[in-house]
Short mmCIF file of C-alpha atoms and ligand atoms in Angstrom, two decimals:
data_model
loop_
_atom_site.label_atom_id
_atom_site.label_comp_id
_atom_site.label_asym_id
_atom_site.label_seq_id
_atom_site.Cartn_x
_atom_site.Cartn_y
_atom_site.Cartn_z
CA MET A 21 -3.63 29.80 -18.51
CA GLN A 22 -6.24 28.80 -16.10
CA VAL A 23 -7.67 25.30 -15.70
CA THR A 24 -11.28 24.99 -16.52
CA PRO A 25 -13.55 23.44 -13.96
CA ALA A 26 -14.59 21.04 -16.78
CA ALA A 27 -11.11 19.77 -16.96
CA VAL A 28 -10.79 19.51 -13.10
CA ARG A 29 -13.71 17.87 -13.28
CA ILE A 30 -12.59 15.24 -16.02
CA LEU A 31 -9.46 14.27 -14.30
CA ALA A 32 -11.16 14.12 -10.80
CA GLU A 33 -13.54 11.53 -12.52
CA LEU A 34 -11.17 9.52 -14.00
CA LEU A 35 -9.09 9.21 -10.57
CA GLU A 36 -12.05 8.43 -8.80
CA GLU A 37 -13.00 5.68 -11.29
CA PHE A 38 -9.79 3.91 -11.19
CA THR A 39 -8.67 4.34 -7.68
CA GLY A 40 -11.49 5.69 -5.57
CA GLN A 41 -9.15 8.77 -4.69
CA GLU A 42 -10.63 12.14 -4.23
CA LEU A 43 -8.99 15.01 -6.15
CA THR A 44 -9.42 17.77 -3.06
CA GLN A 45 -8.80 21.12 -3.37
CA THR A 46 -5.81 20.76 -1.68
CA ARG A 47 -4.36 18.03 -3.99
CA GLN A 48 -5.42 20.11 -7.12
CA TRP A 49 -2.44 22.27 -6.98
CA ARG A 50 0.09 19.91 -7.84
CA VAL A 51 -1.94 18.07 -10.68
CA GLY A 52 -0.15 20.32 -13.16
CA THR A 53 3.27 19.12 -11.95
CA ALA A 54 2.40 15.59 -11.76
CA LEU A 55 1.32 15.63 -15.38
CA SER A 56 3.88 17.92 -16.68
CA SER A 57 5.63 14.74 -18.54
CA VAL A 58 2.49 13.51 -20.00
CA MET A 59 1.35 16.64 -21.23
CA ARG A 60 4.87 17.01 -22.86
CA GLU A 61 4.83 13.40 -24.28
CA HIS A 62 1.62 13.88 -25.91
CA ASP A 63 1.83 17.34 -27.13
CA CYS A 64 -0.74 18.92 -24.94
CA ALA A 65 -0.32 22.54 -24.25
CA ASP A 66 -2.05 22.53 -21.01
CA LEU A 67 -4.10 20.80 -18.72
CA ASN A 68 -7.58 22.02 -20.54
CA ALA A 69 -5.95 20.19 -23.72
CA LEU A 70 -5.00 16.98 -21.77
CA ALA A 71 -8.56 16.53 -20.31
CA ALA A 72 -10.26 17.42 -23.63
CA ARG A 73 -8.13 14.18 -24.91
CA ILE A 74 -9.05 11.52 -22.36
CA ALA A 75 -12.85 12.95 -22.06
CA GLY A 76 -15.26 10.11 -22.52
CA ASN A 77 -12.51 7.90 -23.25
CA TYR A 78 -11.30 6.67 -19.81
CA ARG A 79 -10.33 3.16 -20.98
CA SER A 80 -7.50 4.62 -23.42
CA PRO A 81 -3.93 4.13 -22.64
CA LEU A 82 -3.28 7.97 -22.18
CA ALA A 83 -6.09 7.99 -19.36
CA ARG A 84 -4.25 5.10 -17.68
CA GLN A 85 -1.34 7.23 -17.84
CA VAL A 86 -2.38 10.32 -16.37
CA VAL A 87 -3.92 8.19 -13.43
CA GLU A 88 -0.68 6.66 -12.75
CA ALA A 89 0.88 9.97 -12.94
CA LEU A 90 -1.68 11.29 -10.36
CA LEU A 91 -1.07 8.77 -7.93
CA ASN A 92 1.27 9.67 -4.92
CA ASN A 93 3.79 6.48 -4.63
CA GLU A 94 5.75 8.29 -1.81
CA THR A 95 7.32 5.47 0.40
CA TYR A 96 10.46 4.60 2.22
CA PHE A 97 12.33 1.56 3.91
CA PHE A 98 11.07 1.08 7.58
CA ARG A 99 8.60 3.98 7.38
CA ASP A 100 7.44 4.71 11.02
CA LEU A 101 10.47 3.15 12.79
CA ALA A 102 8.67 3.07 15.85
CA VAL A 103 5.66 0.99 14.36
CA PHE A 104 7.78 -1.68 12.65
CA GLN A 105 9.82 -1.90 16.05
CA ASP A 106 6.28 -2.52 17.76
CA LEU A 107 5.49 -5.06 15.07
CA GLN A 108 8.81 -6.87 15.91
CA ASP A 109 8.54 -6.80 19.71
CA THR A 110 4.78 -7.22 20.48
CA VAL A 111 2.65 -8.21 17.34
CA LEU A 112 4.58 -10.51 15.34
CA PRO A 113 5.27 -12.75 18.48
CA ALA A 114 1.81 -12.63 19.46
CA LEU A 115 1.03 -14.06 16.05
CA ALA A 116 3.78 -16.26 16.32
CA GLN A 117 2.10 -17.89 19.40
CA ALA A 118 -1.29 -18.07 17.83
CA ARG A 119 0.01 -19.76 14.80
CA ALA A 120 2.50 -21.92 16.45
CA GLU A 121 0.70 -25.31 15.07
CA LYS A 122 0.39 -24.44 11.62
CA ARG A 123 3.65 -22.51 11.56
CA ARG A 124 1.95 -20.33 8.62
CA LEU A 125 1.97 -16.60 8.51
CA SER A 126 0.11 -14.65 5.73
CA ILE A 127 0.70 -10.85 5.19
CA TRP A 128 -1.07 -8.55 3.00
CA CYS A 129 0.61 -5.27 2.13
CA ALA A 130 -2.36 -3.26 0.69
CA GLY A 131 -0.91 -0.07 -1.37
CA CYS A 132 2.45 -1.26 -1.11
CA SER A 133 3.78 1.15 -3.81
CA THR A 134 7.36 0.44 -5.09
CA GLY A 135 7.88 -2.43 -2.58
CA GLN A 136 9.74 -0.84 0.22
CA GLU A 137 7.09 -1.67 2.80
CA ALA A 138 6.83 -5.47 1.82
CA LEU A 139 10.71 -5.61 1.77
CA SER A 140 11.18 -4.13 5.25
CA LEU A 141 8.89 -6.74 6.25
CA ALA A 142 10.80 -9.72 4.69
CA MET A 143 14.24 -8.30 6.02
CA MET A 144 12.40 -8.35 9.66
CA LEU A 145 11.07 -11.84 9.39
CA ALA A 146 14.41 -13.05 7.90
CA GLU A 147 16.76 -11.54 10.46
CA ASN A 148 14.48 -13.15 13.17
CA THR A 149 15.62 -16.66 12.56
CA ALA A 150 14.84 -17.42 16.27
CA ILE A 151 11.07 -17.38 15.53
CA TRP A 152 10.52 -17.64 12.02
CA ASN A 153 13.13 -20.42 10.93
CA ASP A 154 11.01 -23.00 9.17
CA TRP A 155 7.71 -21.22 8.87
CA GLN A 156 6.00 -20.86 6.08
CA VAL A 157 5.71 -16.90 5.56
CA GLU A 158 4.14 -15.43 2.75
CA ILE A 159 3.82 -11.76 1.91
CA LEU A 160 1.26 -10.54 -0.71
CA ALA A 161 1.98 -6.96 -1.76
CA THR A 162 -0.72 -4.93 -3.96
CA ASP A 163 -1.01 -1.60 -5.86
CA VAL A 164 -3.44 -0.25 -8.05
CA SER A 165 -0.66 1.17 -10.00
CA GLU A 166 0.64 -0.95 -12.39
CA SER A 167 4.03 0.94 -12.74
CA ALA A 168 4.48 0.89 -8.89
CA ILE A 169 4.19 -3.20 -9.04
CA ARG A 170 6.24 -3.39 -12.31
CA SER A 171 9.12 -1.48 -10.19
CA ALA A 172 8.82 -3.37 -6.83
CA ARG A 173 8.83 -6.80 -8.81
CA LYS A 174 12.31 -5.52 -10.14
CA GLY A 175 13.32 -4.62 -6.54
CA CYS A 176 15.77 -2.40 -7.56
CA TYR A 177 16.57 1.05 -5.87
CA ASN A 178 18.38 3.98 -6.72
CA GLN A 179 20.76 5.53 -4.44
CA PHE A 180 18.34 8.08 -2.83
CA GLN A 181 15.61 5.28 -2.59
CA ILE A 182 18.25 2.81 -0.97
CA GLN A 183 19.28 5.32 1.81
CA ARG A 184 15.95 6.37 2.75
CA GLY A 185 15.23 4.48 6.15
CA LEU A 186 17.57 1.86 5.62
CA ASP A 187 20.87 1.36 7.47
CA ILE A 188 24.12 0.33 5.93
CA ALA A 189 24.15 -2.96 7.63
CA ARG A 190 21.23 -3.97 6.11
CA MET A 191 21.69 -2.46 2.82
CA LEU A 192 24.79 -4.39 2.70
CA ARG A 193 23.36 -7.52 3.91
CA TRP A 194 20.24 -7.66 1.52
CA PHE A 195 21.12 -5.72 -1.20
CA THR A 196 23.53 -5.77 -4.22
CA GLU A 197 25.11 -2.91 -6.11
CA THR A 198 24.48 -3.19 -9.76
CA GLU A 199 24.81 -0.94 -12.85
CA ASP A 200 21.13 -0.05 -12.38
CA GLY A 201 21.17 0.23 -8.62
CA TRP A 202 20.78 -1.87 -5.45
CA VAL A 203 18.91 -4.93 -5.82
CA ALA A 204 17.11 -6.89 -2.95
CA SER A 205 18.45 -10.21 -2.41
CA GLU A 206 16.35 -13.19 -3.90
CA LYS A 207 15.77 -14.49 -0.43
CA LEU A 208 13.69 -11.59 0.22
CA ARG A 209 12.03 -11.25 -3.51
CA ASN A 210 10.86 -14.89 -3.18
CA ARG A 211 8.99 -14.06 -0.14
CA ILE A 212 6.87 -11.44 -1.71
CA THR A 213 4.41 -12.00 -4.37
CA TYR A 214 3.18 -8.51 -6.15
CA VAL A 215 0.32 -7.91 -7.81
CA THR A 216 -1.90 -4.96 -9.22
CA HIS A 217 -5.33 -4.81 -7.11
CA ASN A 218 -7.68 -2.11 -6.30
CA ILE A 219 -8.62 -2.42 -2.31
CA LEU A 220 -12.12 -1.17 -3.51
CA GLU A 221 -12.65 -4.54 -5.05
CA THR A 222 -12.97 -8.11 -3.79
CA PRO A 223 -9.78 -9.25 -2.05
CA PRO A 224 -7.08 -10.61 -4.15
CA THR A 225 -7.31 -14.27 -2.49
CA THR A 226 -9.92 -16.09 -0.17
CA ARG A 227 -7.20 -16.68 2.17
CA ARG A 228 -7.61 -14.93 5.20
CA PHE A 229 -4.76 -12.77 6.37
CA ASP A 230 -2.74 -12.67 9.90
CA LEU A 231 -1.92 -8.95 9.35
CA VAL A 232 -2.84 -6.70 6.97
CA LEU A 233 -0.93 -3.45 6.51
CA CYS A 234 -2.74 -0.46 4.70
CA ARG A 235 -0.64 2.54 5.52
CA ASN A 236 -1.02 6.03 3.93
CA VAL A 237 -3.57 4.98 1.42
CA LEU A 238 -7.09 5.53 2.91
CA LEU A 239 -6.41 8.98 3.60
CA TYR A 240 -6.96 10.07 0.03
CA PHE A 241 -10.47 8.57 0.19
CA ASP A 242 -14.04 10.23 1.12
CA THR A 243 -15.92 8.77 4.15
CA ALA A 244 -17.99 6.40 2.14
CA THR A 245 -15.28 5.17 0.03
CA ARG A 246 -13.01 4.64 3.25
CA LYS A 247 -15.97 2.78 4.92
CA LYS A 248 -15.97 0.27 1.71
CA ALA A 249 -12.31 0.01 2.11
CA TYR A 250 -12.53 -0.98 5.54
CA ALA A 251 -15.12 -3.59 4.67
CA ARG A 252 -12.81 -5.23 2.15
CA LEU A 253 -10.18 -5.17 4.53
CA ASP A 254 -12.12 -6.63 7.29
CA SER A 255 -13.30 -9.47 4.85
CA ALA A 256 -9.78 -10.21 4.08
CA LEU A 257 -8.64 -10.22 8.13
CA ALA A 258 -8.33 -13.29 10.30
CA GLU A 259 -10.61 -12.97 13.14
CA ASP A 260 -7.55 -12.69 15.59
CA GLY A 261 -5.55 -10.77 13.01
CA TYR A 262 -4.19 -7.17 12.98
CA LEU A 263 -4.46 -4.21 10.66
CA LEU A 264 -1.78 -1.51 10.53
CA LEU A 265 -2.62 1.82 9.64
CA GLY A 266 -0.40 4.74 8.68
CA GLY A 267 0.51 7.43 11.50
CA GLY A 268 -2.17 9.74 11.96
CA GLU A 269 -4.52 7.55 10.37
CA ALA A 270 -7.40 6.54 12.50
CA VAL A 271 -10.74 4.19 12.25
CA ARG A 272 -12.85 6.10 14.87
CA GLY A 273 -15.45 7.98 13.19
CA HIS A 274 -14.68 6.07 9.85
CA THR A 275 -15.79 2.46 10.71
CA GLY A 276 -17.11 0.23 13.34
CA LEU A 277 -15.47 -2.89 11.97
CA PHE A 278 -12.03 -2.33 13.94
CA MET A 279 -11.05 -0.98 17.14
CA PRO A 280 -7.60 0.57 17.78
CA GLU A 281 -5.10 -1.64 20.23
CA LYS A 282 -4.98 0.44 23.75
CA GLY A 283 -1.90 2.46 23.42
CA ARG A 284 -0.98 1.31 20.01
CA PRO A 285 -3.17 3.87 17.75
CA SER A 286 -1.83 2.52 14.61
CA PHE A 287 -2.68 -1.32 15.21
CA GLN A 288 -6.36 -2.31 14.62
CA ARG A 289 -8.15 -5.13 15.63
CA PRO A 290 -11.25 -6.43 14.24
CA ALA A 291 -14.41 -5.56 16.33
CA ALA A 292 -16.54 -8.08 17.90
CA ALA A 293 -19.48 -8.83 15.51
CA SER A 294 -21.92 -7.60 17.95
CA ALA A 295 -20.42 -4.32 17.99
CA ARG A 296 -20.63 -3.46 14.46
CA SER A 297 -23.30 -0.98 13.32
CA GLY A 298 -26.03 -1.97 10.52
CA ALA A 299 -24.58 0.25 8.01
CA ASP A 300 -20.86 -1.18 8.23
CA ALA A 301 -22.40 -4.72 7.99
CA MET A 302 -24.40 -3.64 4.71
CA ALA A 303 -21.19 -2.15 3.21
CA ALA A 304 -19.57 -5.40 4.15
CA VAL A 305 -21.99 -7.51 2.00
CA ARG A 306 -21.67 -4.97 -1.24
C1 LIG B 17 1.52 7.19 -0.40
S1 LIG B 17 1.74 5.44 -0.74
C2 LIG B 17 2.08 4.23 0.47
C3 LIG B 17 3.04 3.62 0.48
C4 LIG B 17 3.07 2.72 1.40
N1 LIG B 17 2.08 1.84 1.94
C5 LIG B 17 3.76 3.39 2.73
O1 LIG B 17 3.06 3.70 3.55
O2 LIG B 17 4.95 3.47 2.62
C6 LIG B 17 0.00 5.22 -1.43
C7 LIG B 17 -0.07 4.09 -2.19
O3 LIG B 17 -1.60 3.69 -2.27
C8 LIG B 17 -1.46 3.21 -3.48
N2 LIG B 17 -3.11 3.27 -3.86
C9 LIG B 17 -3.89 4.59 -3.96
N3 LIG B 17 -5.35 3.89 -4.21
C10 LIG B 17 -5.41 2.71 -3.93
C11 LIG B 17 -6.36 1.62 -4.36
N4 LIG B 17 -7.38 2.19 -4.46
N5 LIG B 17 -5.95 0.48 -3.95
C12 LIG B 17 -4.61 0.10 -3.81
N6 LIG B 17 -3.42 0.87 -4.05
C13 LIG B 17 -4.10 2.23 -4.18
C14 LIG B 17 -1.05 4.36 -4.43
O4 LIG B 17 -0.88 3.82 -5.76
C15 LIG B 17 0.17 4.35 -3.56
O5 LIG B 17 1.22 3.62 -4.14
#
């Protein structure tokens, strides 16, 4: 059966309201697959029937379930290895130097999905005792998806997930095999606080972060929403901090609040206040 424009509009509106994401035409083809188990569970013959059930009731548990199913939680350990290498070789040592007096480092993984990104960072920091021994290192990892955060908190990965991006040595050093899957060590998990949070809302804490990772999240937003997200990220970042985006994501043309690092397009620095455009400054206070 053909999905009616009204049904597409309802699903798009729902996703936009809860996450800010656009249900672009290129994403619409996978909506049926993404929602098939929700339709089965709730005896909905097709997407039109499902949309009719949630119309006008976006706060219902079913609507929430639909949002969760529409989110793309794709992630894996050490995604974009070259970027993690760059973090280890240049950015983190630079931050260690800048924060040498307080010996405190705050990191925010915004859009952390099921936790692999935050755990990759935690592993890197824990392995580099020459720098980070005796430091207070905090990683806050957030995602709008409640189910992703629930899963991240468990820190338990199946055979497919554990092998994606993680070498055997790290897998054996930092994870224990159990009946349920491979569980991350307490040492890593204790470093990370997982919280459900929408990046379009006020940052989760008033603390300024030294490093913010927001990778493969903003690409689902339209231009205006992306601008708002950049303003939120900017308000959460220390003036000399770093914002790390996903491969292929760029600030140019989307915001004047950040400037890409020369030769390292994934790393962004806050632009000097004078370089900020009036429109972005407005977005920052909204
Ligand atoms: C493709 S995953 C990327 C995960 C990880 N950052 C990485 O690069 O491997 C995108 C994540 O962003 C989350 N997300 C989408 N919209 C969000 C929003 N408005 N606020 C917070 N997280 C959001 C999704 O739930 C999903 O887990």
